[in-house]
mmCIF file of C-alpha atoms in Angstrom:
data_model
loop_
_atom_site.group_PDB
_atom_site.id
_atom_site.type_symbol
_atom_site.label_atom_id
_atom_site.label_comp_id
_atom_site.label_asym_id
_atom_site.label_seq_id
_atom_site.Cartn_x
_atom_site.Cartn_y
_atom_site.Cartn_z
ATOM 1 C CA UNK P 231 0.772 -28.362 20.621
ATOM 2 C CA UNK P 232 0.377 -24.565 19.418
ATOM 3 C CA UNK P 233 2.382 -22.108 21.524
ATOM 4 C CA UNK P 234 1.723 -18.335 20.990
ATOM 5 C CA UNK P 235 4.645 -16.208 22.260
ATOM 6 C CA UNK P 236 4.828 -12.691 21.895
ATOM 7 C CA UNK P 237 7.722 -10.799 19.608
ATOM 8 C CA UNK P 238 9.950 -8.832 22.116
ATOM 9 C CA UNK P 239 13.743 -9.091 21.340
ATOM 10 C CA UNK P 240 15.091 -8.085 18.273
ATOM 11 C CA UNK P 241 15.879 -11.954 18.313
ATOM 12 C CA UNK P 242 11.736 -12.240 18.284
ATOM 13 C CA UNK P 243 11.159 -9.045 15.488
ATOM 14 C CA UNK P 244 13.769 -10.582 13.252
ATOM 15 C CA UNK P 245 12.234 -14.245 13.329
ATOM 16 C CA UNK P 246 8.651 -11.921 13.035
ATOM 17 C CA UNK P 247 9.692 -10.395 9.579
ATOM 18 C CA UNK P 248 11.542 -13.520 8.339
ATOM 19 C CA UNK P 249 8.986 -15.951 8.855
ATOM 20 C CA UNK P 250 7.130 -15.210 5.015
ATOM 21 C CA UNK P 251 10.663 -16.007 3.414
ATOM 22 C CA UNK P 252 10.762 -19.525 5.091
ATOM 23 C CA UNK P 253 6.693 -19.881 3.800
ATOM 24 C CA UNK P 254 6.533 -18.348 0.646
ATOM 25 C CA UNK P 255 10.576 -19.736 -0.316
ATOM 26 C CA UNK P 256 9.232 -22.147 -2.828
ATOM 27 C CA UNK P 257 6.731 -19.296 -4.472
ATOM 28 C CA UNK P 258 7.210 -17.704 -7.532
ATOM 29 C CA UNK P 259 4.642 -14.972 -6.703
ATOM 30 C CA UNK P 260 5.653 -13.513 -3.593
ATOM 31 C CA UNK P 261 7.822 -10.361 -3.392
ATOM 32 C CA UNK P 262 9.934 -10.166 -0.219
ATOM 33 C CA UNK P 263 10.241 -6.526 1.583
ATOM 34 C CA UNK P 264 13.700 -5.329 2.965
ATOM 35 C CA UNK P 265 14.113 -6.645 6.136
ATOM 36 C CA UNK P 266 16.161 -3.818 7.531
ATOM 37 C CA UNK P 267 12.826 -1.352 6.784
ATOM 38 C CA UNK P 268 10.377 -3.883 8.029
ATOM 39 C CA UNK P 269 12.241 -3.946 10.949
ATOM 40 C CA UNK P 270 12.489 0.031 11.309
ATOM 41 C CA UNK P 271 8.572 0.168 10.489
ATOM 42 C CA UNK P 272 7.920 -2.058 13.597
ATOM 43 C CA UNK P 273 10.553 -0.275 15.504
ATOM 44 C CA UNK P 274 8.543 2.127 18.106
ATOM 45 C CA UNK P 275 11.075 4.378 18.547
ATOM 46 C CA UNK P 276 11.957 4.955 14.734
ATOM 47 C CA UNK P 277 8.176 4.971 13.358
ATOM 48 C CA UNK P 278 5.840 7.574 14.684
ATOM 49 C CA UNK P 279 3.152 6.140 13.444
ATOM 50 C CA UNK P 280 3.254 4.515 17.132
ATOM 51 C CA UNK P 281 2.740 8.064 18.717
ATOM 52 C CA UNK P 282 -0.929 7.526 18.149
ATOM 53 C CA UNK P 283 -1.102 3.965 17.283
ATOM 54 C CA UNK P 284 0.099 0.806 19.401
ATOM 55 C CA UNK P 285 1.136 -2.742 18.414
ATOM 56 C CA UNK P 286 2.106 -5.839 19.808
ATOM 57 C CA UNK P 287 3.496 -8.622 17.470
ATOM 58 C CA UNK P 288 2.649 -12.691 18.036
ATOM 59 C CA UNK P 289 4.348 -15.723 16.616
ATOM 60 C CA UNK P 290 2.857 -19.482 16.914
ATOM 61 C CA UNK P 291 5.396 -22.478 17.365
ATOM 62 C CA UNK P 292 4.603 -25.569 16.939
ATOM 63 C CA UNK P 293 7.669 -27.955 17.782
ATOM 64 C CA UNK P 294 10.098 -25.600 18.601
ATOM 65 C CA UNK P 295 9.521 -24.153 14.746
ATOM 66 C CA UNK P 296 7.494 -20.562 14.116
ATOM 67 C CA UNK P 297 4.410 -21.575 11.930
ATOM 68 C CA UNK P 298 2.542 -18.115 11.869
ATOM 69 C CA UNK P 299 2.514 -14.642 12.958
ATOM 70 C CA UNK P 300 0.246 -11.456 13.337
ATOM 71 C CA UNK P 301 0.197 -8.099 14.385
ATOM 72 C CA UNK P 302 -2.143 -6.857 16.733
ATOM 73 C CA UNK P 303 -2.698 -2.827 16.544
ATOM 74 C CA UNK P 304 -4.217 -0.439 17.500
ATOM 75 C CA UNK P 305 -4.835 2.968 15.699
ATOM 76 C CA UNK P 306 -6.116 5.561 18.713
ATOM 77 C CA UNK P 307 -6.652 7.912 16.319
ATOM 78 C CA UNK P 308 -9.319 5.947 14.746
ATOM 79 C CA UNK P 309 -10.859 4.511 17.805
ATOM 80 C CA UNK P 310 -10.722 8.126 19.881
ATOM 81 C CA UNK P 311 -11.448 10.960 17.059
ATOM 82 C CA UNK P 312 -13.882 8.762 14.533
ATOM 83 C CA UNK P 313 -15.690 6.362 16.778
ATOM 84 C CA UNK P 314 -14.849 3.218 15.391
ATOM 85 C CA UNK P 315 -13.882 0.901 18.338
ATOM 86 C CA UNK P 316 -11.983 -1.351 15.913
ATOM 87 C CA UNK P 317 -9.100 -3.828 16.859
ATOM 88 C CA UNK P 318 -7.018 -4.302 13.610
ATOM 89 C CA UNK P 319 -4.648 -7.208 12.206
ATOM 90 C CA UNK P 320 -2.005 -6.886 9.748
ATOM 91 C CA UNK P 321 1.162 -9.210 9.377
ATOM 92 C CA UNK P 322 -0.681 -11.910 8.898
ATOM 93 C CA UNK P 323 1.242 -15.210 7.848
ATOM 94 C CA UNK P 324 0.336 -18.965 8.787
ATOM 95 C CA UNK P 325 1.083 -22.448 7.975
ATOM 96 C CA UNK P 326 -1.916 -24.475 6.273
ATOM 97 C CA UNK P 327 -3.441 -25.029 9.756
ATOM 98 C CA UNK P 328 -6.783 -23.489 10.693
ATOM 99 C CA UNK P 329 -5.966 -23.926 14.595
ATOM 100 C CA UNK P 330 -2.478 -21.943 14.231
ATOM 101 C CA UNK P 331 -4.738 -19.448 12.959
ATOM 102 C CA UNK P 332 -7.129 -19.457 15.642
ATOM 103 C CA UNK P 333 -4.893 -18.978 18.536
ATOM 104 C CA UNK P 334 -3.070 -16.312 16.789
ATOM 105 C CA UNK P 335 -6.222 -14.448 15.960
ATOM 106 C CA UNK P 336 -7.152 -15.170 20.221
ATOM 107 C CA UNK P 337 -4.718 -12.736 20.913
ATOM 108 C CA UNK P 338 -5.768 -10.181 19.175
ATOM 109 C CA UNK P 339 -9.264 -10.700 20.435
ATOM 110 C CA UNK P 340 -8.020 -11.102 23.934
ATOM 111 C CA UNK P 341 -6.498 -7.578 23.390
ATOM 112 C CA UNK P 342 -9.263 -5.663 21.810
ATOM 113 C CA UNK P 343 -11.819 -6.775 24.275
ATOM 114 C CA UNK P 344 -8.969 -5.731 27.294
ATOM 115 C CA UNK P 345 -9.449 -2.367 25.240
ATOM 116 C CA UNK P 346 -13.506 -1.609 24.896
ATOM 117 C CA UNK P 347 -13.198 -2.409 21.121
ATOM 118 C CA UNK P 348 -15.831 -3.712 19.497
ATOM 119 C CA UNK P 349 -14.803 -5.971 16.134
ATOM 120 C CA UNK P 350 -11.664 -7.033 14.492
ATOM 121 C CA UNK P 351 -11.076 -6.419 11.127
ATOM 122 C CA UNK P 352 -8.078 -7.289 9.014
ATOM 123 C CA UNK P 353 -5.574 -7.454 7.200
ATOM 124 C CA UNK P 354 -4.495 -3.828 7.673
ATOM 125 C CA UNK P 355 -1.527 -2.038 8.755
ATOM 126 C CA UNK P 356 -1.270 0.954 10.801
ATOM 127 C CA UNK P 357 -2.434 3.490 8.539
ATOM 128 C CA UNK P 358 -4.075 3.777 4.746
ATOM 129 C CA UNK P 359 -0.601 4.803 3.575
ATOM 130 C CA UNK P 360 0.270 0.289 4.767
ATOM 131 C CA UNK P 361 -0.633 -2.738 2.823
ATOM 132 C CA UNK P 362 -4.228 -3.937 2.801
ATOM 133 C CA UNK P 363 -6.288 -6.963 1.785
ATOM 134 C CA UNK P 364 -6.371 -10.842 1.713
ATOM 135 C CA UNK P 365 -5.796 -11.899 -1.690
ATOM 136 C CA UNK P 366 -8.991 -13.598 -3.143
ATOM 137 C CA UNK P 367 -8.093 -13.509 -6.738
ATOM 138 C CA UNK P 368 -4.931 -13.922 -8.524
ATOM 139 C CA UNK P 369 -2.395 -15.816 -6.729
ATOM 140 C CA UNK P 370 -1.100 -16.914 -10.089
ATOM 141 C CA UNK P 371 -0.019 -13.359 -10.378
ATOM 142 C CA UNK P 372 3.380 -11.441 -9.567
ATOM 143 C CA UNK P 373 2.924 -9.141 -6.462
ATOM 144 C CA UNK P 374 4.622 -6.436 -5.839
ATOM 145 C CA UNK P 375 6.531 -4.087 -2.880
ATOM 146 C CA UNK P 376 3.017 -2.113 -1.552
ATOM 147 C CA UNK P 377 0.933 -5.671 -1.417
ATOM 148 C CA UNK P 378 0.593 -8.413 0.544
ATOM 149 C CA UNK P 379 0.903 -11.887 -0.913
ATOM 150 C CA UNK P 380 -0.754 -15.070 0.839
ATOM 151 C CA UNK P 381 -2.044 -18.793 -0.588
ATOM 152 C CA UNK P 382 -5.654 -19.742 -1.197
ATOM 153 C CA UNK P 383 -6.216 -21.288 2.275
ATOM 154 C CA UNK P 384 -5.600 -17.858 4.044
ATOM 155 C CA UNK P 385 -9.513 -17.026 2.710
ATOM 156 C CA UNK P 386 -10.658 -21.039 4.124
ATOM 157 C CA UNK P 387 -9.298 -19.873 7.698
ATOM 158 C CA UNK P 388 -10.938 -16.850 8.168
ATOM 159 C CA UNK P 389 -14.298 -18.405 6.886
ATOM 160 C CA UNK P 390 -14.020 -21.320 8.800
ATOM 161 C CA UNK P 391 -13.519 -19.070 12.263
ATOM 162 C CA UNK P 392 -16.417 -17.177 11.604
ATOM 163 C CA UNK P 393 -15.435 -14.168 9.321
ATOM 164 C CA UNK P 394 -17.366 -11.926 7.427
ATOM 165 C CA UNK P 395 -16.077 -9.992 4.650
ATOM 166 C CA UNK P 396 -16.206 -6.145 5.199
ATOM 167 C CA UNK P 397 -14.315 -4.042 2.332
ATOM 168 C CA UNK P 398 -13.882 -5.271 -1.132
ATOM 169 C CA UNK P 399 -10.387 -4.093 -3.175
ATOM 170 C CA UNK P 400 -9.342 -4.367 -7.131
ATOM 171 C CA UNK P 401 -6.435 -4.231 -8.771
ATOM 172 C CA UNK P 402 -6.184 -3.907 -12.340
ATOM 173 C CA UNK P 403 -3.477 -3.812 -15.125
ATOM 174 C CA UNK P 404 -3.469 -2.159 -19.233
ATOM 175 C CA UNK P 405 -0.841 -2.373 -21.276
ATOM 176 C CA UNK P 406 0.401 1.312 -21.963
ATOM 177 C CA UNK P 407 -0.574 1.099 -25.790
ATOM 178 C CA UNK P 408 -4.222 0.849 -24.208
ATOM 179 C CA UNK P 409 -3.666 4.998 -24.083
ATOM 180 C CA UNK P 410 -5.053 6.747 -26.594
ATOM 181 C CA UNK P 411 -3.908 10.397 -26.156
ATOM 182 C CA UNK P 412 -7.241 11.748 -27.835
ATOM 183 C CA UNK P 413 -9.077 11.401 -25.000
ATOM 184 C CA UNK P 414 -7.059 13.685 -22.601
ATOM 185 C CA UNK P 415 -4.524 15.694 -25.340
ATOM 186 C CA UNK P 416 -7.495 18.668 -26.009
ATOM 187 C CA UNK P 417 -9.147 18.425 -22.657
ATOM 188 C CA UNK P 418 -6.115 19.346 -20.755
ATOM 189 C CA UNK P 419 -5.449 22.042 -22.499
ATOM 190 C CA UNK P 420 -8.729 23.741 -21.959
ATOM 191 C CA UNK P 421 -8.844 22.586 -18.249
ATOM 192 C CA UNK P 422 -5.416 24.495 -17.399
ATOM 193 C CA UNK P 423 -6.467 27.776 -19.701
ATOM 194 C CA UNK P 424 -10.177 27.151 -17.648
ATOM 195 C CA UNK P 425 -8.662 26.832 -14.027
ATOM 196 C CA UNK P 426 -5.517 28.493 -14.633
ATOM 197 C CA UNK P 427 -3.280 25.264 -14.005
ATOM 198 C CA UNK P 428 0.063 24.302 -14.635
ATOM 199 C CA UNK P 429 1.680 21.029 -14.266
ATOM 200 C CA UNK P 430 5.238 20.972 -12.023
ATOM 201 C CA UNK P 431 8.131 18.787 -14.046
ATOM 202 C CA UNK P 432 10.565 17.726 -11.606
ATOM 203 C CA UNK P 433 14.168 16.444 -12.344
ATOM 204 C CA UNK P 434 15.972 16.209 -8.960
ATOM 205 C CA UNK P 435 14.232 14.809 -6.042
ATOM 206 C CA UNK P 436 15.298 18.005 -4.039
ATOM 207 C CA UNK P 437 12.871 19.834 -6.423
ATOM 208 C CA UNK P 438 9.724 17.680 -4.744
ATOM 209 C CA UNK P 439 10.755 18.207 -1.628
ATOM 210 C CA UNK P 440 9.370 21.726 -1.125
ATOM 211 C CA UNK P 441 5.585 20.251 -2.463
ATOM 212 C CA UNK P 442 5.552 16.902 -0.422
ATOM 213 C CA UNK P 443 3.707 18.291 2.640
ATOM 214 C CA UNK P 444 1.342 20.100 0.521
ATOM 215 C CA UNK P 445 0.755 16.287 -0.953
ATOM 216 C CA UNK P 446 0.603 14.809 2.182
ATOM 217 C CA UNK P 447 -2.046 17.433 3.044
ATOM 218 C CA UNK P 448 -4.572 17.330 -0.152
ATOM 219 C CA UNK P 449 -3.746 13.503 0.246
ATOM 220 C CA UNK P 450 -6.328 13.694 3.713
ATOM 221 C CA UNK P 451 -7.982 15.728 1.718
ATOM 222 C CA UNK P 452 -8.648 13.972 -1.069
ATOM 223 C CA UNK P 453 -9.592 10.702 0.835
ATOM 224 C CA UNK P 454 -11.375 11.763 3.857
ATOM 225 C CA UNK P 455 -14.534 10.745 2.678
ATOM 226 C CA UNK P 456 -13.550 6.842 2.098
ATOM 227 C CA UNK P 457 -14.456 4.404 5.560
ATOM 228 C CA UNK P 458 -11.969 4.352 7.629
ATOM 229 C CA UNK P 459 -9.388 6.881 6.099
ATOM 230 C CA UNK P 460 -7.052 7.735 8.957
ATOM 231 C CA UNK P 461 -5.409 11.129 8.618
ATOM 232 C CA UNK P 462 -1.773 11.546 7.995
ATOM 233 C CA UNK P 463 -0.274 13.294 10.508
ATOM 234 C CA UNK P 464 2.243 16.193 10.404
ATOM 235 C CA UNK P 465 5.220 13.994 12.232
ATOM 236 C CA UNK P 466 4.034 11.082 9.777
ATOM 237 C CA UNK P 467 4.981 13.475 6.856
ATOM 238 C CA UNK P 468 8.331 13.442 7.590
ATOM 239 C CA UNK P 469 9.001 9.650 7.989
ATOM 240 C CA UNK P 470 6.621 8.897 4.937
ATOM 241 C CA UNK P 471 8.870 11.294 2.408
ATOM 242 C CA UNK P 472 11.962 9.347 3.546
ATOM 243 C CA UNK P 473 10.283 6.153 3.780
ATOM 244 C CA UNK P 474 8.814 6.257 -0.075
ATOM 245 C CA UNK P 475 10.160 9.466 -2.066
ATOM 246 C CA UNK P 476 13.513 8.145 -2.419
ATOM 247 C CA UNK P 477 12.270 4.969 -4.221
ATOM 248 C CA UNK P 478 10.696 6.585 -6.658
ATOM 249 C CA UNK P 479 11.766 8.776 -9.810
ATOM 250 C CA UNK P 480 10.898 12.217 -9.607
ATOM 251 C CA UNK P 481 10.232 12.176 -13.349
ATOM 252 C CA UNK P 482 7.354 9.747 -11.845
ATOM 253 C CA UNK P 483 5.792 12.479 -9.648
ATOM 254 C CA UNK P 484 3.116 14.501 -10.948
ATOM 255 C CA UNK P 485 1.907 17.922 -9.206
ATOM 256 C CA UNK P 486 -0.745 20.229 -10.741
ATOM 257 C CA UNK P 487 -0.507 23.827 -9.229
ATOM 258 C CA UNK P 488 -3.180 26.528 -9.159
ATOM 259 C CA UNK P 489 -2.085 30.381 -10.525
ATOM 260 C CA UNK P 490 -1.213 31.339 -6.560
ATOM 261 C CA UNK P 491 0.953 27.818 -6.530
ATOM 262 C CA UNK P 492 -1.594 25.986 -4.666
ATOM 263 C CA UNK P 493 -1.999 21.859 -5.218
ATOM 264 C CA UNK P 494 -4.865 21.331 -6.757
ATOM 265 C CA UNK P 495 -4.039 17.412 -8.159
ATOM 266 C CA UNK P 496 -1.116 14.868 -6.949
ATOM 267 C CA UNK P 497 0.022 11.418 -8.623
ATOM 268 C CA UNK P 498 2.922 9.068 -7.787
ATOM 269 C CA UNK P 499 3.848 6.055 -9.567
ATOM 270 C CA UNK P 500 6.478 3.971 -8.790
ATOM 271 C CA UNK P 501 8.852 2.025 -11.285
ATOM 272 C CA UNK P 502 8.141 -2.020 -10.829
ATOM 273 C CA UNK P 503 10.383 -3.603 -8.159
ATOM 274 C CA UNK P 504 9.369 -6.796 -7.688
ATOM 275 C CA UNK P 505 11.587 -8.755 -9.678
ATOM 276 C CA UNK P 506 14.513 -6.523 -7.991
ATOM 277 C CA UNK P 507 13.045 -7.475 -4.708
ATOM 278 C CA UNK P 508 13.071 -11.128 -5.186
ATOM 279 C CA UNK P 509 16.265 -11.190 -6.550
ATOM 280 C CA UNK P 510 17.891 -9.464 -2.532
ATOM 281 C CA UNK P 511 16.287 -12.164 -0.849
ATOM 282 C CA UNK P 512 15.624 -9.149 2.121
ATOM 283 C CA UNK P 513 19.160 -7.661 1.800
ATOM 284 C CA UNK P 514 20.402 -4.437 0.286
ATOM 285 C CA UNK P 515 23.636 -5.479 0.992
ATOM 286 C CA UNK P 516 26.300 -6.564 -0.468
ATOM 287 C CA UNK P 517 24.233 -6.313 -4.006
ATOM 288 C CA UNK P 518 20.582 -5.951 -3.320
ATOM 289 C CA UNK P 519 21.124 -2.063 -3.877
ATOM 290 C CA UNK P 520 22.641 -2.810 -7.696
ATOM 291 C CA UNK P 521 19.345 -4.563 -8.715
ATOM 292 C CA UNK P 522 17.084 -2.154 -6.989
ATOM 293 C CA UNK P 523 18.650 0.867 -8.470
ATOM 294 C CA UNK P 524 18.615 -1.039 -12.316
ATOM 295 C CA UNK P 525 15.162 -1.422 -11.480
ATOM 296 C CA UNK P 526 14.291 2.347 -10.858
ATOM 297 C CA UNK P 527 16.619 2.913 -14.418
ATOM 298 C CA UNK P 528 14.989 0.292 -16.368
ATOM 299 C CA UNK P 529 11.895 -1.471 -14.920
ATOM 300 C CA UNK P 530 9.247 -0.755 -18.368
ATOM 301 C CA UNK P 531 6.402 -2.156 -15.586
ATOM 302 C CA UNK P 532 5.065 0.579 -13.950
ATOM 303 C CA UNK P 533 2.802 1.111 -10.445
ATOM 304 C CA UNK P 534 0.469 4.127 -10.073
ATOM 305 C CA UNK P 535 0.727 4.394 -6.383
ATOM 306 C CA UNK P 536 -1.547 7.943 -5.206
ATOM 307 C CA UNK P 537 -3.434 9.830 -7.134
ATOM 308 C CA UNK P 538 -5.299 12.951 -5.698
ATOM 309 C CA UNK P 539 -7.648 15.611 -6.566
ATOM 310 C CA UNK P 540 -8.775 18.047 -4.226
ATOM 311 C CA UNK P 541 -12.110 18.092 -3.624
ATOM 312 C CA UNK P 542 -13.293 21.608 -5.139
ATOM 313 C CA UNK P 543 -11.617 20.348 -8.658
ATOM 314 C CA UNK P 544 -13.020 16.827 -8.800
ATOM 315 C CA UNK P 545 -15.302 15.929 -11.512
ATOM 316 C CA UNK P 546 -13.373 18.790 -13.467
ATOM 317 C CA UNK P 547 -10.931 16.870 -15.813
ATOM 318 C CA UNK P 548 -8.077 17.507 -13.509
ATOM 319 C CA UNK P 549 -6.804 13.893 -14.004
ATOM 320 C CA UNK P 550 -6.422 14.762 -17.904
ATOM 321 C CA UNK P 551 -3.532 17.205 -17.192
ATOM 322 C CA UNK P 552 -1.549 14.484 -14.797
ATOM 323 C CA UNK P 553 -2.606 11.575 -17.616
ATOM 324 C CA UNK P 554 -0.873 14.068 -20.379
ATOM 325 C CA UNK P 555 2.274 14.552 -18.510
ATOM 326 C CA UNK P 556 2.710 10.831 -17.944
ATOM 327 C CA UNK P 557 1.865 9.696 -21.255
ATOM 328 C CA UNK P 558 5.013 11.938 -22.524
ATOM 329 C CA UNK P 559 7.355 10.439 -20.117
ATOM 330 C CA UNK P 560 6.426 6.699 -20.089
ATOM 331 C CA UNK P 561 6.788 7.500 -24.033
ATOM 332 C CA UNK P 562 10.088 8.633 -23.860
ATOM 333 C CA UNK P 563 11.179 5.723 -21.271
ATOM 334 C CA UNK P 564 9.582 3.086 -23.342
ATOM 335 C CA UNK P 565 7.147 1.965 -20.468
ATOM 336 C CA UNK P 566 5.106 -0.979 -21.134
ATOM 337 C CA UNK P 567 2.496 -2.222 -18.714
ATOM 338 C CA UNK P 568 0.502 0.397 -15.995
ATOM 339 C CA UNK P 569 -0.762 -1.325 -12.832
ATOM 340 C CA UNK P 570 -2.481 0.215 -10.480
ATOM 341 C CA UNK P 571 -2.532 -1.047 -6.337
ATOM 342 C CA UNK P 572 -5.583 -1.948 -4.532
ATOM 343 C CA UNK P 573 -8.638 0.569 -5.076
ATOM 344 C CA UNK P 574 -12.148 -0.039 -3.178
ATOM 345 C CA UNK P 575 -14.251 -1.836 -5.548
ATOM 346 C CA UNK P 576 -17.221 1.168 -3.891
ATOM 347 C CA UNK P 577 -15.235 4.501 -5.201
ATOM 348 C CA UNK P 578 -16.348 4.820 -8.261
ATOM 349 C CA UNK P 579 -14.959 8.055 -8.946
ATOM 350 C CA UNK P 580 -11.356 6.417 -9.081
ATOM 351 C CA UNK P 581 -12.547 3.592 -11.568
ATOM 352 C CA UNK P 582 -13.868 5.878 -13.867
ATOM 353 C CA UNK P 583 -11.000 7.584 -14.274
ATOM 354 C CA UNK P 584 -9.293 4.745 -15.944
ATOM 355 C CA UNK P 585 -12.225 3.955 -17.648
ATOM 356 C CA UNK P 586 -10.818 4.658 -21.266
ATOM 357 C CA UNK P 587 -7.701 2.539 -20.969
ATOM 358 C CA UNK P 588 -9.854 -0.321 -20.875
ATOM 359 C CA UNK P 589 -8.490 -1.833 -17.357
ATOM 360 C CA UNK P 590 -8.587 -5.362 -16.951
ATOM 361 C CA UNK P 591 -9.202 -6.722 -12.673
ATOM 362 C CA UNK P 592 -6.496 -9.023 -12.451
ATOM 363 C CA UNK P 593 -6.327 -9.639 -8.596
ATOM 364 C CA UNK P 594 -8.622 -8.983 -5.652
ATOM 365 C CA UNK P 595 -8.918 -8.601 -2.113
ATOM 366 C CA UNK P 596 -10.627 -7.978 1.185
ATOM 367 C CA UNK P 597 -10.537 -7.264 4.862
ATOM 368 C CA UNK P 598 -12.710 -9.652 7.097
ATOM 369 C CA UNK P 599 -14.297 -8.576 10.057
ATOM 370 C CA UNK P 600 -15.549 -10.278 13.353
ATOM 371 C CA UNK P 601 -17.379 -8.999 16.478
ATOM 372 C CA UNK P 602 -15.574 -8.772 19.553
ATOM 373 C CA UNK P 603 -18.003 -10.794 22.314
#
C-alpha cells in the first residue's frame, strides 16, 4: 500500500530534504546539499523565487517508511509571460519501485491539469539558476553541489510511465594541462585594444559586489534565447548573491568591462566541494564549516559554473580575455582538473568555446516530458 501525503510541517520539509541521505547512504557518488539551505530554498517566506512561482512538496510511504518524494511547481512567470502551460517536477527521489513513482508523479498531474497546464516536464527546479536533468550517463562518476544525482532505474520509471525525452544536457571534464595558452594569449590582446576591454581582478568579495546585478542582468541577457530560459528577477538578485557569491572565491570571478565600465562578458567558477560536502553529512555544524572552507583554500578540482557574453560581443573572441585571466590564476593555485555543469547538448555556441581544450562528455542528462490529458 502506497500512501502519498503532502510535506506541510517543518516535521514533513525536514523528512522531504532528508529522504536522499537515507537512499543514496550506501553511494559513493552522491553529494549531499546542506540541509539548513535546502530547507531555506523551500521555505516560501525566505525564497522569493515563490513570489512568482508556487510549489507544493509530496512524499510516498509505504509501511509507515518515506520511499520517494517530488516537488510539484509551478513557475507563473513561464506559464503567464512566455506561453508555455508547463507543470514542472524537481526533487525527485524514489525507491526502486515503478508504482511509488507513479502515484507521486499523479500528483503533480492532478495539479497541473487543476491549473490549465498542458505537459509535465522534469526534473527542474524553480528557475535555470536550480539543478536540472536525470542522469543518463555516468553514475560511476562523482557529482557535485549544482547537480542532481539518481541510480539507473530513475530513466526505467519514467519510460515505463510513458515519458518522452525533451532536452538533452552534457557535462564534460579536461584536465587543466589540456590548455594551451597559444590559442587565447595573442587573441586577447587584440580583442581588448579592438573593443576597448579590460578585465576586473577582484580580491575581496566586497569588490564584486558593486558588478553582481550588472551579472545578473547580461546573465538574461545572455541566455534569453535558450527554451525555456526564465528571467532572473530583480528581488531574485538579491537572494541569488547571498545564496552563491559567498561560496565562491572572488579570485574565481571573472568580469570583462567596456571603456564606459559596462559588462560586456561574465564567468564564475566555483572551487570543487563535493568531497567537503560528503564529508558534513548535511551539517555545517559543529565541523562541516572546517571542511567546506579547506575546500574553497585547497580544492585543485575546479567547476565553471556561468559564463556570459552579451549578445552584441558574441562570436568576437570575448571568451579569450576571461580564458587568459583564469589560466594565470588556476596556474598560480596549482588547479588540476576543469569541469564544467550541465550545458544543452543544442547550443553550440557554448561547446565551441571549449573546443580547443579537447573536452571529454563524461556524464549526461535529460528532462522528460508528458502531456497532461
Amino acid at each position: 500500500m502506497i500512501e502519498i501525503k503532502e510535506a506541510v510541517t517543518k516535521k514533513d520539509m525536514l523528512a522531504f530534504v532528508k529522504f536522499p541521505f537515507n537512499l543514496y547512504k550506501d553511494s559513493k557518488y552522491w553529494v549531499p546539499p546542506i540541509i539548513s539551505q535546502e530547507l531555506d530554498t523551500f521555505d516560501k517566506k525566505k525564497n522569493p523565487i515563490f513570489n512568482d512561482a508556487e510549489a507544493r512538496f509530496f512524499l510516498a510511504y509505504k509501511n509507515n517508511e518515506v520511499v520517494g518524494r517530488v516537488a510539484a511547481i509551478i513557475n507563473w512567470l513561464e506559464v503567464k509571460n512566455q506561453s508555455q502551460k508547463k507543470m514542472r517536477f524537481g526533487w525527485f527521489d524514489v525507491i526502486d519501485n515503478v508504482e511509488v513513482t507513479k502515484a507521486l508523479l499523479d500528483k503533480v498531474f492532478e495539479i497541473g491539469k487543476a491549473n490549465n497546464l498542458e505537459y509535465v516536464e522534469g526534473p527542474v527546479g524553480f528557475s535555470n539558476l536550480d539543478k536540472v536533468g536525470l542522469m543518463t550517463e555516468g553514475y560511476e562518476h562523482l557529482g557535485n553541489m549544482i547537480t542532481w544525482y539518481n541510480y539507473p532505474y530513475y530513466v526505467d520509471h519514467f519510460a515505463e510511465l510513458g515519458f518522452k525525452d525533451e532536452k538533452l544536457y552534457s557535462e564534460s571534464r579536461f584536465p587543466f594541462k589540456n590548455v594551451k595558452p597559444e590559442f587565447f594569449l595573442k587573441a586577447q590582446e587584440l580583442i581588448k585594444k579592438r573593443y576597448e576591454l579590460r578585465a576586473l581582478d577582484f580580491k575581496k568579495t566586497s569588490e564584486v559586489m558593486p558588478y553582481a546585478d550588472k551579472m545578473f542582468d547580461l546573465f538574461n541577457a545572455s541566455y534569453a534565447s535558450l527554451s525555456s530560459f526564465v528571467a532572473i528577477t530583480d528581488i531574485q538578485k538579491e537572494y541569488f548573491k547571498k545564496k552563491f557569491i559567498s561560496f565562491i572565491n572572488p579570485e574565481y570571478i571573472k568580469f570583462v568591462v567596456d571603456k564606459e565600465d559596462n559588462l560586456v562578458a561574465f564567468a564564475i567558477v566555483m572551487p570543487s566541494f563535493s568531497k567537503a560536502l560528503q564529508k558534513t553529512k548535511g551539517k555545517l555544524f559543529p565541523f562541516g564549516f572546517r571542511h567546506i572552507i579547506s575546500a574553497k583554500k585547497n580544492s585543485k578540482d575546479v567547476v565553471f559554473y556561468l559564463i556570459g557574453v552579451h549578445p552584441e560581443y558574441q562570436n568576437k573572441g570575448v571568451h579569450a580575455v576571461i580564458f587568459n585571466e583564469y589560466y594565470n590564476i588556476f596556474t598560480k593555485k596549482g588547479i588540476q582538473n576543469c569541469i564544467r555543469t550541465p550545458e544543452l547538448e543544442d547550443n553550440y555556441a557554448i561547446h565551441q568555446i571549449w573546443k580547443h581544450f579537447s573536452p571529454e562528455v563524461f556524464k549526461r542528462r535529460k528532462t522528460v516530458k508528458k502531456d497532461i490529458i
